[in-house]
Amino acid sequence: MILALSGLDAFILGALGVSLPVIAHLMNRRTRRWVMFPSLQLLREATAQQSTLFRLRKWLLLMLRCAAVMLLAAAFARPVWTAARGDVDTSGGEAVVLVLDVSASSAQQSGGVTVAHHLRAAAEARLDALRPGVDSAAIVYADANPSAPFTRPVPNLDVLRGELDTLKPTQQRADLQGAITLAASVLESAKGARRIVVLSDMQQTNWAEVLIDQSTLGGSGNATRVEVQPVTPTGGATGNVALSRPAVSPAHPIAGRAARLSCSVWNYADKAATVTVSLAVDGREVASRPVTMQAWSQEAVTFETALATAGAHGVTFAITPDTMPVDDRVSLGVDVVERVPVVVIGDDDPAAPTGASYFLERALAPRRGADNDLEVRHLRGDAVTATALSGVEAVIVGDVGLLSDTAVTALRDYVASGGGLIWLCGDGPVGLNAGALRRAADGGLLPWQPLGVSSAGNDSTGVGFDGDAAWATAPLASFDALSEDALLRVRLGRVYDVGEVNDDAHTLLRLADAARTPALSTMGYRDGRVYMCNFSPSPRTGDLGKHGVFVALLHALVDAARTTNDTRRTAAVGRPLRIDIPYTALPDESAGRRFRTTGPDDQPVEPLVSTDDTGVTLTLPRPTAAGLYRVYVNGGATPVAIGAANVDARESDLRAMPTDSINDRITGIGVRVDVAGNAIDPGSADGRSTRRATGDEREGRPLWPWLIAAACVLLGVEMALIGWWRR
């Protein structure tokens, strides 16, 4: 037997109750005073015998009263009886598992009542339809990580009703397929009839990914009956306006310089809608803008604003709450820097005007001292490691010798994690290095494979650029007519023949030769991007480095390479949120690093902490709330990094899948789609038990009725004894 005590209140109630008979017993005791009467001395022996019998009677009544009060107190604690674990014998009844879709869409409201309220009423109605003491049931919550409070069907339906009293919508996307599979595993131990009842708002974007077949039900097989009961708001699904896709460009803005902060506004409704989108930085509203959208359309909203100070900032976009408030806000963590770190890789002397590094570094940082937007670092080819590239926003490969495997791997991983790579074809083993990098990325990463030096630039006049270029696409989009003309006047003395071109490559600029050889191409690789240039500022390959337009072109390339949004610090609620912090943003390890992470409610959360050559990674396996997650180190008051969890954008489309289409998602098993769920009255749960199940309560048969009956029996025995003794 497991006693599911209701807590300290039940204990205090029992203690007070047991004390009442004891107090009454003590109050009935008489104070003794000895008075000697010689004529009564012969009665002492008889009086002593009667006094002993009287005391025994009083103690017996005291024990009966105490036992009755203890039984009543135990009944208030609602104990249950748990049989030995094993198969649940439902041969005389049915085992039912209720799968409750508590995804974010269950928070939608109609008339002030949420779908979750309808869901609770429908689930309680299902429990009421079961036969107490005969049928058994269990519950599975369908969210991003389906869970079951009970590992097997239980006959104690009151406990399940108490569990339903805690039901509320989550901010997660439902894994209905996983929830139904979990329900089937809960039923594996049950004997006799088995049934899975899915209670859902039938959101189309969720059900489109569900396919129920024999593999879903596992060992349950054809013995399990599946029912799908739609539970929708009163009057049907409502329209919804939602925010999604928060972004910042560039990924790490420079302090005091304008950055583009944007999000998407979606109108999931049959009529046009106008909303006001507000932008808040670190909790302070800085801008707002009205947006009008047609039915079933989306608009991108962009704010240009300067973030004054370097460091981590929390950005939130919001609209006025509507029928589904959970998707009316989206957040983003933004790292603002004083200067943008850029690495130039080259084996030539950056101080000598004979190689590419000299012209690259002076074009990137033309002003002396720290009065430059870019912080340029020079690395030799043999110094390229993952640690050296940590926190760098753009990497430029110039005149470099043969790269080692370590350097090739570091460059590949840098781009894969969101970095921007600019590859210049100048002096050195260009083809060998490019081939090694393409092989390390399984044929991807670089837009094309450079071969040998082309004959196009070998004559005295060299070769120029073709005017038919992608002038409207970054990085060329920043060029005006004069800059375009200046670029077309440049002559290149050495260019390379191009071999295999990747299918995902996009050529922005071509050479004005007979083959229209690619001169500037780009390609995305995982989270990063590569720009490949069939030219170099080295004086041995032409006079490009001496033209002013080269400075504009190089800065445009760096800006384009670093505009990739930092998606590593955003995640959908319920999915892993990873916050990468480079070592450059942390105090020296000798001072120790003690991390503290807080959630949207400023309460502490516990992340998983790992380290590698580039920095520290904090991972929140399953953030449960949308909003900003801040990371502090060594007790500091200013966060060193900020991540964000947002509601999955697919949860915002509230359209329900037609009931007739459900059968297309279920194959090879007997299924009944119950459409009566639409008529569930949210008030029908009134009068049912609203007791909240306690943490210690477990599956089993309730014992409190038997305890009350036993207490009544003891009180009856007491009254019978008193009446007999009086006669």
Short mmCIF file of C-alpha atoms in Angstrom, two decimals, residues 110-438:
data_model
loop_
_atom_site.label_atom_id
_atom_site.label_comp_id
_atom_site.label_asym_id
_atom_site.label_seq_id
_atom_site.Cartn_x
_atom_site.Cartn_y
_atom_site.Cartn_z
CA SER A 110 -12.65 31.85 -28.55
CA GLY A 111 -14.95 33.78 -26.25
CA GLY A 112 -12.26 33.79 -23.58
CA VAL A 113 -12.12 29.97 -23.48
CA THR A 114 -9.01 28.16 -24.70
CA VAL A 115 -8.86 24.92 -26.63
CA ALA A 116 -7.04 23.47 -23.62
CA HIS A 117 -10.20 23.99 -21.55
CA HIS A 118 -12.26 22.13 -24.15
CA LEU A 119 -9.56 19.46 -24.18
CA ARG A 120 -9.83 18.97 -20.41
CA ALA A 121 -13.62 18.72 -20.59
CA ALA A 122 -13.45 16.16 -23.40
CA ALA A 123 -10.88 14.08 -21.51
CA GLU A 124 -12.97 14.10 -18.32
CA ALA A 125 -16.01 13.04 -20.33
CA ARG A 126 -13.99 10.11 -21.66
CA LEU A 127 -13.03 9.10 -18.11
CA ASP A 128 -16.64 9.40 -16.96
CA ALA A 129 -17.64 6.95 -19.67
CA LEU A 130 -15.36 4.26 -18.20
CA ARG A 131 -16.54 1.74 -15.61
CA PRO A 132 -14.95 2.34 -12.19
CA GLY A 133 -13.16 -0.74 -10.88
CA VAL A 134 -13.44 -2.47 -14.25
CA ASP A 135 -11.74 -0.28 -16.86
CA SER A 136 -8.30 1.30 -16.56
CA ALA A 137 -6.78 4.36 -18.21
CA ALA A 138 -3.62 6.43 -18.66
CA ILE A 139 -2.67 9.82 -20.10
CA VAL A 140 0.00 10.85 -22.64
CA TYR A 141 0.82 14.53 -23.18
CA ALA A 142 1.67 15.35 -26.80
CA ASP A 143 4.19 18.18 -26.97
CA ALA A 144 7.71 18.39 -28.42
CA ASN A 145 8.80 15.60 -26.05
CA PRO A 146 5.77 13.37 -25.33
CA SER A 147 5.47 12.13 -21.75
CA ALA A 148 3.24 9.79 -19.72
CA PRO A 149 2.64 10.38 -15.98
CA PHE A 150 1.82 6.66 -15.59
CA THR A 151 3.77 3.87 -17.20
CA ARG A 152 0.72 1.60 -17.48
CA PRO A 153 -3.08 1.94 -17.40
CA VAL A 154 -4.39 2.41 -13.86
CA PRO A 155 -7.83 1.61 -12.39
CA ASN A 156 -7.82 4.67 -10.13
CA LEU A 157 -9.76 7.10 -12.33
CA ASP A 158 -9.86 9.75 -9.58
CA VAL A 159 -6.09 10.08 -9.81
CA LEU A 160 -6.38 10.71 -13.56
CA ARG A 161 -9.03 13.36 -12.97
CA GLY A 162 -6.66 15.07 -10.56
CA GLU A 163 -3.94 14.87 -13.21
CA LEU A 164 -6.25 16.50 -15.75
CA ASP A 165 -6.77 19.39 -13.36
CA THR A 166 -3.14 20.37 -13.98
CA LEU A 167 -3.55 20.39 -17.79
CA LYS A 168 -2.53 23.58 -19.54
CA PRO A 169 -1.25 24.46 -23.03
CA THR A 170 2.47 24.42 -23.67
CA GLN A 171 4.40 26.67 -26.05
CA GLN A 172 5.77 23.71 -27.98
CA ARG A 173 5.01 21.97 -31.24
CA ALA A 174 3.38 18.57 -30.74
CA ASP A 175 5.09 15.35 -31.78
CA LEU A 176 1.84 13.47 -32.36
CA GLN A 177 3.59 10.55 -34.01
CA GLY A 178 5.82 10.09 -30.98
CA ALA A 179 2.91 10.55 -28.57
CA ILE A 180 0.84 7.81 -30.24
CA THR A 181 3.87 5.50 -30.23
CA LEU A 182 4.33 6.20 -26.50
CA ALA A 183 0.64 5.47 -25.89
CA ALA A 184 1.04 2.11 -27.61
CA SER A 185 3.98 1.26 -25.34
CA VAL A 186 1.90 2.16 -22.26
CA LEU A 187 -0.72 -0.34 -23.42
CA GLU A 188 1.76 -3.18 -23.97
CA SER A 189 1.27 -4.55 -20.44
CA ALA A 190 -2.52 -4.45 -20.66
CA LYS A 191 -4.62 -7.55 -21.28
CA GLY A 192 -7.93 -7.57 -23.10
CA ALA A 193 -9.39 -4.67 -25.05
CA ARG A 194 -7.07 -1.73 -25.77
CA ARG A 195 -7.91 1.71 -27.06
CA ILE A 196 -5.99 4.91 -27.87
CA VAL A 197 -8.04 8.10 -27.95
CA VAL A 198 -6.33 11.13 -29.51
CA LEU A 199 -7.86 14.44 -28.41
CA SER A 200 -6.56 17.21 -30.67
CA ASP A 201 -7.44 20.52 -32.30
CA MET A 202 -6.53 18.74 -35.57
CA GLN A 203 -4.04 21.41 -36.63
CA GLN A 204 -3.21 20.67 -40.25
CA THR A 205 0.51 21.49 -40.02
CA ASN A 206 0.84 18.93 -37.21
CA TRP A 207 -1.30 16.13 -38.62
CA ALA A 208 0.36 16.34 -42.04
CA GLU A 209 3.40 14.68 -40.45
CA VAL A 210 1.46 11.86 -38.76
CA LEU A 211 1.34 8.36 -40.22
CA ILE A 212 -0.08 5.67 -37.95
CA ASP A 213 0.63 2.09 -38.98
CA GLN A 214 1.72 -1.19 -37.44
CA SER A 215 5.19 0.16 -36.65
CA THR A 216 3.62 3.05 -34.70
CA LEU A 217 1.61 0.73 -32.47
CA GLY A 218 4.48 -1.72 -31.94
CA GLY A 219 3.51 -4.85 -30.05
CA SER A 220 -0.08 -3.66 -29.61
CA GLY A 221 -0.81 -4.38 -33.26
CA ASN A 222 -4.38 -4.97 -34.39
CA ALA A 223 -5.48 -5.50 -30.76
CA THR A 224 -5.43 -1.72 -30.28
CA ARG A 225 -8.29 0.46 -31.43
CA VAL A 226 -7.50 4.07 -32.32
CA GLU A 227 -9.96 6.94 -32.08
CA VAL A 228 -9.34 10.54 -33.11
CA GLN A 229 -11.63 13.11 -31.51
CA PRO A 230 -11.44 16.70 -32.81
CA VAL A 231 -11.60 19.32 -30.07
CA THR A 232 -11.96 22.80 -31.52
CA PRO A 233 -12.96 26.22 -30.13
CA THR A 234 -16.58 27.25 -29.96
CA GLY A 235 -17.52 28.46 -33.44
CA GLY A 236 -14.54 26.76 -35.11
CA ALA A 237 -10.95 27.84 -35.71
CA THR A 238 -10.23 31.58 -35.63
CA GLY A 239 -7.81 33.73 -37.59
CA ASN A 240 -4.40 34.49 -36.20
CA VAL A 241 -1.64 37.06 -36.73
CA ALA A 242 1.81 35.83 -35.74
CA LEU A 243 5.45 36.88 -35.68
CA SER A 244 8.37 34.68 -36.71
CA ARG A 245 11.89 34.65 -38.18
CA PRO A 246 13.64 37.34 -36.10
CA ALA A 247 16.93 38.35 -37.72
CA VAL A 248 19.76 40.85 -37.49
CA SER A 249 22.08 41.95 -40.26
CA PRO A 250 24.99 41.95 -39.95
CA ALA A 251 25.09 39.12 -37.46
CA HIS A 252 27.33 41.15 -35.13
CA PRO A 253 26.67 44.88 -35.58
CA ILE A 254 29.26 47.49 -34.74
CA ALA A 255 28.44 49.64 -31.71
CA GLY A 256 26.94 52.95 -32.77
CA ARG A 257 26.39 51.85 -36.38
CA ALA A 258 22.96 51.15 -37.86
CA ALA A 259 21.90 47.50 -37.90
CA ARG A 260 18.91 45.96 -39.65
CA LEU A 261 16.59 44.18 -37.20
CA SER A 262 13.74 42.36 -38.89
CA CYS A 263 10.96 39.81 -38.44
CA SER A 264 8.12 38.33 -40.49
CA VAL A 265 4.46 39.09 -39.78
CA TRP A 266 1.96 36.44 -40.93
CA ASN A 267 -1.79 36.86 -41.36
CA TYR A 268 -3.47 33.45 -41.07
CA ALA A 269 -6.99 34.68 -41.69
CA ASP A 270 -9.58 35.07 -44.45
CA LYS A 271 -9.54 38.86 -44.28
CA ALA A 272 -6.95 41.63 -44.27
CA ALA A 273 -5.41 42.68 -40.98
CA THR A 274 -3.50 45.71 -39.71
CA VAL A 275 -1.23 45.43 -36.68
CA THR A 276 1.46 47.55 -35.07
CA VAL A 277 4.83 45.87 -34.68
CA SER A 278 7.03 47.22 -31.89
CA LEU A 279 10.75 46.73 -31.38
CA ALA A 280 12.26 46.60 -27.88
CA VAL A 281 15.96 46.39 -27.06
CA ASP A 282 16.87 45.20 -23.56
CA GLY A 283 13.26 45.70 -22.47
CA ARG A 284 12.95 49.29 -23.76
CA GLU A 285 10.76 50.03 -26.79
CA VAL A 286 12.77 51.90 -29.42
CA ALA A 287 10.50 51.84 -32.49
CA SER A 288 7.13 50.73 -33.84
CA ARG A 289 5.48 50.47 -37.24
CA PRO A 290 1.98 49.64 -38.53
CA VAL A 291 1.73 46.80 -41.03
CA THR A 292 -1.23 45.92 -43.25
CA MET A 293 -1.47 42.42 -44.70
CA GLN A 294 -3.88 40.80 -47.07
CA ALA A 295 -5.56 37.51 -46.22
CA TRP A 296 -3.16 34.57 -45.94
CA SER A 297 -0.04 36.64 -46.58
CA GLN A 298 3.13 37.72 -44.82
CA GLU A 299 5.18 40.89 -44.67
CA ALA A 300 8.78 41.46 -43.63
CA VAL A 301 9.24 44.32 -41.17
CA THR A 302 12.70 45.88 -40.87
CA PHE A 303 13.91 48.45 -38.36
CA GLU A 304 17.22 50.22 -38.81
CA THR A 305 18.56 51.17 -35.43
CA ALA A 306 21.93 51.67 -33.82
CA LEU A 307 22.87 49.68 -30.74
CA ALA A 308 25.01 52.08 -28.74
CA THR A 309 27.15 49.76 -26.61
CA ALA A 310 29.13 46.63 -27.30
CA GLY A 311 28.04 43.39 -25.65
CA ALA A 312 25.02 41.08 -25.60
CA HIS A 313 21.60 42.66 -26.15
CA GLY A 314 18.10 41.16 -26.06
CA VAL A 315 15.80 42.14 -28.95
CA THR A 316 12.03 41.50 -28.90
CA PHE A 317 9.40 42.14 -31.57
CA ALA A 318 5.76 42.24 -30.43
CA ILE A 319 2.22 42.92 -31.58
CA THR A 320 -0.99 43.40 -29.60
CA PRO A 321 -2.10 40.00 -28.20
CA ASP A 322 -4.85 38.33 -30.21
CA THR A 323 -6.68 35.00 -30.06
CA MET A 324 -3.35 33.17 -29.67
CA PRO A 325 -0.99 35.34 -27.60
CA VAL A 326 1.94 32.90 -27.46
CA ASP A 327 3.11 33.71 -31.01
CA ASP A 328 2.65 37.50 -30.74
CA ARG A 329 6.26 37.93 -29.60
CA VAL A 330 9.58 36.75 -31.02
CA SER A 331 13.01 37.35 -29.54
CA LEU A 332 16.63 37.35 -30.60
CA GLY A 333 20.00 37.72 -28.90
CA VAL A 334 22.39 40.16 -30.61
CA ASP A 335 26.12 40.51 -29.99
CA VAL A 336 27.35 44.04 -30.65
CA VAL A 337 31.09 44.54 -31.18
CA GLU A 338 33.42 47.53 -31.02
CA ARG A 339 35.23 46.37 -34.16
CA VAL A 340 34.74 43.46 -36.53
CA PRO A 341 37.55 40.87 -36.28
CA VAL A 342 38.81 39.80 -39.71
CA VAL A 343 41.65 37.36 -40.40
CA VAL A 344 43.94 37.52 -43.44
CA ILE A 345 45.75 34.23 -44.14
CA GLY A 346 48.97 34.59 -46.11
CA ASP A 347 52.58 33.44 -46.05
CA ASP A 348 53.85 36.70 -47.55
CA ASP A 349 55.11 39.65 -45.51
CA PRO A 350 52.22 42.04 -44.74
CA ALA A 351 54.70 44.90 -44.41
CA ALA A 352 56.21 44.43 -47.90
CA PRO A 353 54.27 45.73 -50.95
CA THR A 354 55.13 42.64 -52.92
CA GLY A 355 52.27 40.32 -51.98
CA ALA A 356 48.52 40.22 -51.41
CA SER A 357 48.63 40.62 -47.59
CA TYR A 358 50.09 44.12 -47.83
CA PHE A 359 47.24 45.42 -50.02
CA LEU A 360 44.56 43.45 -48.17
CA GLU A 361 45.42 44.81 -44.74
CA ARG A 362 45.67 48.41 -45.95
CA ALA A 363 42.39 48.17 -47.81
CA LEU A 364 40.64 46.71 -44.78
CA ALA A 365 42.07 49.15 -42.22
CA PRO A 366 43.16 52.31 -44.07
CA ARG A 367 43.31 54.47 -40.93
CA ARG A 368 46.01 54.12 -38.33
CA GLY A 369 45.35 52.97 -34.78
CA ALA A 370 41.98 51.73 -33.57
CA ASP A 371 39.91 54.16 -35.65
CA ASN A 372 38.78 51.43 -38.05
CA ASP A 373 35.62 49.37 -38.18
CA LEU A 374 37.63 46.23 -38.88
CA GLU A 375 40.20 44.65 -36.59
CA VAL A 376 42.61 42.91 -38.96
CA ARG A 377 44.69 39.94 -37.81
CA HIS A 378 47.32 38.26 -39.95
CA LEU A 379 47.90 34.50 -39.81
CA ARG A 380 50.44 32.38 -41.60
CA GLY A 381 49.13 29.18 -43.17
CA ASP A 382 50.74 26.95 -40.54
CA ALA A 383 49.07 28.95 -37.71
CA VAL A 384 45.50 28.34 -38.90
CA THR A 385 43.60 26.43 -36.20
CA ALA A 386 40.06 26.36 -34.89
CA THR A 387 41.16 28.41 -31.88
CA ALA A 388 42.76 31.07 -34.08
CA LEU A 389 39.52 31.47 -36.05
CA SER A 390 37.27 31.59 -32.97
CA GLY A 391 35.06 34.69 -32.90
CA VAL A 392 36.25 35.88 -36.33
CA GLU A 393 33.56 37.25 -38.65
CA ALA A 394 35.35 36.90 -41.98
CA VAL A 395 38.43 35.03 -43.19
CA ILE A 396 40.33 36.05 -46.33
CA VAL A 397 42.73 33.55 -47.91
CA GLY A 398 45.46 35.29 -49.92
CA ASP A 399 48.93 34.19 -51.03
CA VAL A 400 49.47 31.08 -48.94
CA GLY A 401 51.53 27.94 -49.28
CA LEU A 402 50.23 24.40 -49.08
CA LEU A 403 47.68 24.21 -46.26
CA SER A 404 47.96 21.45 -43.67
CA ASP A 405 45.11 19.07 -42.87
CA THR A 406 44.62 20.94 -39.59
CA ALA A 407 44.20 24.25 -41.42
CA VAL A 408 41.84 22.75 -44.00
CA THR A 409 39.66 21.22 -41.27
CA ALA A 410 39.64 24.49 -39.32
CA LEU A 411 38.49 26.44 -42.40
CA ARG A 412 35.77 23.90 -43.19
CA ASP A 413 34.42 23.88 -39.62
CA TYR A 414 34.59 27.67 -39.45
CA VAL A 415 32.33 28.06 -42.49
CA ALA A 416 30.02 25.24 -41.35
CA SER A 417 29.43 27.02 -38.03
CA GLY A 418 28.35 30.27 -39.71
CA GLY A 419 31.61 31.97 -40.74
CA GLY A 420 32.26 33.87 -43.97
CA LEU A 421 35.21 32.85 -46.19
CA ILE A 422 36.67 34.96 -49.04
CA TRP A 423 39.00 32.90 -51.22
CA LEU A 424 41.38 34.82 -53.52
CA CYS A 425 43.13 33.03 -56.37
CA GLY A 426 46.60 34.58 -56.34
CA ASP A 427 50.08 33.15 -55.79
CA GLY A 428 50.79 29.71 -54.39
CA PRO A 429 49.29 26.23 -54.87
CA VAL A 430 45.76 27.60 -55.35
CA GLY A 431 44.37 24.48 -57.05
CA LEU A 432 45.84 22.07 -54.50
CA ASN A 433 44.50 24.03 -51.53
CA ALA A 434 41.07 24.41 -53.12
CA GLY A 435 40.94 20.70 -53.93
CA ALA A 436 41.83 19.76 -50.35
CA LEU A 437 39.09 22.01 -48.99
CA ARG A 438 36.49 20.64 -51.40
#
